[in-house]
PDB file of C-alpha atoms in Angstrom:
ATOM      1  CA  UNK A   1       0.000   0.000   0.000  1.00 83.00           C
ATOM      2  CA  UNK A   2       1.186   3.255  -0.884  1.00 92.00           C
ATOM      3  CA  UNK A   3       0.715   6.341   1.047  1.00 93.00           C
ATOM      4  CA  UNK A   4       1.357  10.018  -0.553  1.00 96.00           C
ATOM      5  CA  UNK A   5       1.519  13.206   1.268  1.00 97.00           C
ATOM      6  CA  UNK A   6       2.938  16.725   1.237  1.00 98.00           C
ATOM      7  CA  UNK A   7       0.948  18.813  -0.649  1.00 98.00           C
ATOM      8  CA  UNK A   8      -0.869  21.312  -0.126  1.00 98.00           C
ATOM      9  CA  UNK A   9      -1.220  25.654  -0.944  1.00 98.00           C
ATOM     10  CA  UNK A  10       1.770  27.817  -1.905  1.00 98.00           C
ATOM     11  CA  UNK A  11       2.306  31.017  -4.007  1.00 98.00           C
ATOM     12  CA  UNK A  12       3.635  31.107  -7.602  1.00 98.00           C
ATOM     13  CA  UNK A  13       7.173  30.089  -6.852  1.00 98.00           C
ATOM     14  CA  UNK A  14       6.760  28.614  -3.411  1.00 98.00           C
ATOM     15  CA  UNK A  15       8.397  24.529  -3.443  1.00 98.00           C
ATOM     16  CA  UNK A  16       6.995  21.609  -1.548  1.00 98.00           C
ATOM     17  CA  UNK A  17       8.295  18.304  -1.405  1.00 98.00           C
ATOM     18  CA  UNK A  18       5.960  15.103  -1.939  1.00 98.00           C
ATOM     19  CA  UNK A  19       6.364  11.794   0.082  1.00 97.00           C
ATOM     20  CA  UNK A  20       5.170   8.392  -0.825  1.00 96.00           C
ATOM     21  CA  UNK A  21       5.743   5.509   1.666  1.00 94.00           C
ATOM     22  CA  UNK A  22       5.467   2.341   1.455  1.00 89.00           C
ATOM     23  CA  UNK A  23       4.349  -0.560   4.183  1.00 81.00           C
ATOM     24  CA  UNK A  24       5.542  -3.032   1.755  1.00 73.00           C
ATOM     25  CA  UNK A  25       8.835  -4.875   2.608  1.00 69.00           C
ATOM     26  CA  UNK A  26       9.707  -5.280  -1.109  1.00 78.00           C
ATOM     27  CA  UNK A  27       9.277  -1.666  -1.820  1.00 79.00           C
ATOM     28  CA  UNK A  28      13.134  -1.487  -2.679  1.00 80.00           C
ATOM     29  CA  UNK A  29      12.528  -3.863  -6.187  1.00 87.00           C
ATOM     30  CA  UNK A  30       9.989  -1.576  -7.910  1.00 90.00           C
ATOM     31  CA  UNK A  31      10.184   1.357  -9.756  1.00 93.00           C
ATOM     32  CA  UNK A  32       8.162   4.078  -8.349  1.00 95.00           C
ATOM     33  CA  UNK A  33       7.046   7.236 -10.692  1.00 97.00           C
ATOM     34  CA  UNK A  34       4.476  10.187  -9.586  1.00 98.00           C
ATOM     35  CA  UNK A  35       1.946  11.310 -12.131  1.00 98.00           C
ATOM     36  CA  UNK A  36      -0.625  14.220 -11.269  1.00 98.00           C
ATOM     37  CA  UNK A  37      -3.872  15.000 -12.563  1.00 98.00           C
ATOM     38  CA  UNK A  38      -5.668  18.318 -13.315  1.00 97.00           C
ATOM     39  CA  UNK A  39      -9.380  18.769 -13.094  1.00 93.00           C
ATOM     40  CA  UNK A  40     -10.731  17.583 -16.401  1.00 95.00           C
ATOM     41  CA  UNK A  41      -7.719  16.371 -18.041  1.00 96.00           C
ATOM     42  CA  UNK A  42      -6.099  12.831 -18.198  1.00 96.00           C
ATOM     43  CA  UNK A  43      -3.646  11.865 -15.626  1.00 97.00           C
ATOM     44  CA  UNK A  44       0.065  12.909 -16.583  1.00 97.00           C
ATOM     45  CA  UNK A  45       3.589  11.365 -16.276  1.00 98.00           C
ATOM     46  CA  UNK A  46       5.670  13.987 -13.722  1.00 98.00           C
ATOM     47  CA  UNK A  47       8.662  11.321 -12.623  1.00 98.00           C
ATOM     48  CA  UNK A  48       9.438   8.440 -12.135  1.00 98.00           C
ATOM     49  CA  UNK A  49      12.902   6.169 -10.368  1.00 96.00           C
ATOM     50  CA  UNK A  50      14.374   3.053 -10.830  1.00 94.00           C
ATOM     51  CA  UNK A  51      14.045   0.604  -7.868  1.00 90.00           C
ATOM     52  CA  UNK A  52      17.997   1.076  -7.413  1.00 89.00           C
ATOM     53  CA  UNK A  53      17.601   5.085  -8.140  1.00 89.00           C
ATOM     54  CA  UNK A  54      20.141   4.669 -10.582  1.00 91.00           C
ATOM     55  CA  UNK A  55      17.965   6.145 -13.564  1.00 95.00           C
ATOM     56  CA  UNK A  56      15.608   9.329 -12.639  1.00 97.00           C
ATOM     57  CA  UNK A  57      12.986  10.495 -15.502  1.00 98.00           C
ATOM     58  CA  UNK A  58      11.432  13.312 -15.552  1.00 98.00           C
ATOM     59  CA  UNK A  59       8.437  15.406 -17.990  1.00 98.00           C
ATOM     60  CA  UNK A  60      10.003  18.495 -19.742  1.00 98.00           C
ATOM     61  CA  UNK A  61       8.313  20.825 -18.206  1.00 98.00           C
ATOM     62  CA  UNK A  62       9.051  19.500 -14.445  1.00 98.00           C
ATOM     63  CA  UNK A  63      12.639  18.971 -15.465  1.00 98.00           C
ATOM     64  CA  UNK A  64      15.014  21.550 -13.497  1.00 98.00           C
ATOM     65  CA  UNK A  65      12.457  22.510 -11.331  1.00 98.00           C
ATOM     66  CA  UNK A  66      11.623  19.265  -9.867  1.00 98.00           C
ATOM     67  CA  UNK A  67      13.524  16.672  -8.393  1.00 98.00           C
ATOM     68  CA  UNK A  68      12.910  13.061  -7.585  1.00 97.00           C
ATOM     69  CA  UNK A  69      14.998  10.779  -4.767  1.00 95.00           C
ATOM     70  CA  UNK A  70      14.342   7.576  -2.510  1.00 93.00           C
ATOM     71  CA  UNK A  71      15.332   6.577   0.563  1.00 92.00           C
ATOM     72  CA  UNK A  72      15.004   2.653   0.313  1.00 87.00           C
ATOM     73  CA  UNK A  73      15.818   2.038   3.849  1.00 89.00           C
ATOM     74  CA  UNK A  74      12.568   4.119   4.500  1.00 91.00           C
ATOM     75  CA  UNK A  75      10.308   2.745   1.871  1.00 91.00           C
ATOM     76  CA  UNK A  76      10.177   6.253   0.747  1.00 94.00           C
ATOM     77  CA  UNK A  77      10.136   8.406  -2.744  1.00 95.00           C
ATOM     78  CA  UNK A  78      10.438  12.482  -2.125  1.00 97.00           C
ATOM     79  CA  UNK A  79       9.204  14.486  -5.112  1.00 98.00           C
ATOM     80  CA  UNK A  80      10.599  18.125  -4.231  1.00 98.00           C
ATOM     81  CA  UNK A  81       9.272  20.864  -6.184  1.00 98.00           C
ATOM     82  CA  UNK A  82      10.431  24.094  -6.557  1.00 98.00           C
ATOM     83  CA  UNK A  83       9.470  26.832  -8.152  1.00 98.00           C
ATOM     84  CA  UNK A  84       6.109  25.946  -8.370  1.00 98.00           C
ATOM     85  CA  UNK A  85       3.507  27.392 -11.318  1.00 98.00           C
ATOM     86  CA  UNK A  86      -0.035  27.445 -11.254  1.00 97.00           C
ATOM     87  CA  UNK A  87       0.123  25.135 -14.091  1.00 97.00           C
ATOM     88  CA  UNK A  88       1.658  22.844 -11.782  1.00 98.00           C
ATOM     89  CA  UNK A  89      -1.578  22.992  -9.374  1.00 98.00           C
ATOM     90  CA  UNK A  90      -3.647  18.986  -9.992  1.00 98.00           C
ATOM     91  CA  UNK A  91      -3.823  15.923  -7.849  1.00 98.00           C
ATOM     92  CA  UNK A  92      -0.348  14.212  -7.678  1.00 98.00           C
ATOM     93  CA  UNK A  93      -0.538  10.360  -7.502  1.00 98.00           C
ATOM     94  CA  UNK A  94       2.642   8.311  -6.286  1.00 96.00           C
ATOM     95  CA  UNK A  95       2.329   4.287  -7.881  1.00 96.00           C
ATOM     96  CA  UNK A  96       4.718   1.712  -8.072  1.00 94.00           C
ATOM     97  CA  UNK A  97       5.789  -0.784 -11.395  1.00 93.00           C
ATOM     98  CA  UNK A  98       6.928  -4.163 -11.356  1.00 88.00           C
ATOM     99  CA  UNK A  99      10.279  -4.254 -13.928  1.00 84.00           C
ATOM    100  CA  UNK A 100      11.421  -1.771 -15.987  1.00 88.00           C
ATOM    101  CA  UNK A 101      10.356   2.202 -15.783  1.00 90.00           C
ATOM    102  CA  UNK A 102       6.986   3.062 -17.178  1.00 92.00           C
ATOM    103  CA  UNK A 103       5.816   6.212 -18.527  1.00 94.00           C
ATOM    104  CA  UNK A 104       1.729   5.607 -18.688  1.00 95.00           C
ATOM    105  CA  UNK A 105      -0.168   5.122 -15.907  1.00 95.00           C
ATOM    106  CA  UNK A 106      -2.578   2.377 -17.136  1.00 95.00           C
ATOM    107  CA  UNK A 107       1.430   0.322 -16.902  1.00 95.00           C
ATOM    108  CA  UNK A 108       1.415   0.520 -12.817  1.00 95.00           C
ATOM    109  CA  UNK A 109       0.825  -2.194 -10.288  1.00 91.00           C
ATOM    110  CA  UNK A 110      -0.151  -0.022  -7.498  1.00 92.00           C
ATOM    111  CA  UNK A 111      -1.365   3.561  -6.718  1.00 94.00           C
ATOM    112  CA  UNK A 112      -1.540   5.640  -3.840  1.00 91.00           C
ATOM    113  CA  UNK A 113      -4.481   8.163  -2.680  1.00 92.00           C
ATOM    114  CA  UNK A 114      -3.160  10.618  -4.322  1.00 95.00           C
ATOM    115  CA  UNK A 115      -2.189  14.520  -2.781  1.00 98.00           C
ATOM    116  CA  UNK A 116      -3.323  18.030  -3.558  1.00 98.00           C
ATOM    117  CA  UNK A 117      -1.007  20.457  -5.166  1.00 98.00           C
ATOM    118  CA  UNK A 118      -2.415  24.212  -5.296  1.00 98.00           C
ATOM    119  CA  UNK A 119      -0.564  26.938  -6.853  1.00 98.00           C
ATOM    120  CA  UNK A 120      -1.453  30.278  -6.598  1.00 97.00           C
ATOM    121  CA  UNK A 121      -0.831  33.276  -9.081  1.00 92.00           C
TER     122      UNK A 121
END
């Protein structure tokens, strides 16, 4: 089971960092990625990490602004963001993939409840 947190409001260039833990004992073998969803549009790729964090992948327009890390010996994934745009404001999902990195969500094993992100201008 997956658990995100760490959202909530902040100004136009405010940061926040994301958490999603894990209770699961294997959490260290799967990939984990973060995808976010905006009121009526589909659910987005943001990031994602390899189970090893070896290999970090992120959406253009995240990239340099956000950065993803995990602390295996936690069970955890941080998602900071900085420099935060209202464009940036939707529900952001942590879920977890069996193998190699995905970049669709339909292609994860296990979701979390998902976190609000609010940006304001």
């Amino acid at each position: 089971q997956l658990q995100a947190s760490g959202g909530g409001l902040v100004q136009t260039g405010g940061s926040l960092r994301l958490s999603c833990a894990a209770s699961r004992r294997t959490f260290s073998r799967y990939g984990t990625g973060w995808f976010r969803q905006a009121p009526g549009k589909e659910r987005e790729f943001v990031a994602a990490i390899t189970s090893s964090g070896g290999s970090i992948y992120y959406t253009d327009s995240v990239r340099g602004r956000f950065t993803l890390s995990r602390d295996n010996a936690k069970n955890t994934v941080y998602l900071q963001m900085n420099n935060l745009k209202p464009e940036d404001t939707a529900v952001y999902y942590c879920a977890q993939v069996v193998g190699t990195i995905r970049f669709r969500a339909s292609e994860y094993d296990y979701w979390g409840q998902g976190t609000q992100v609010t940006v304001s201008s």
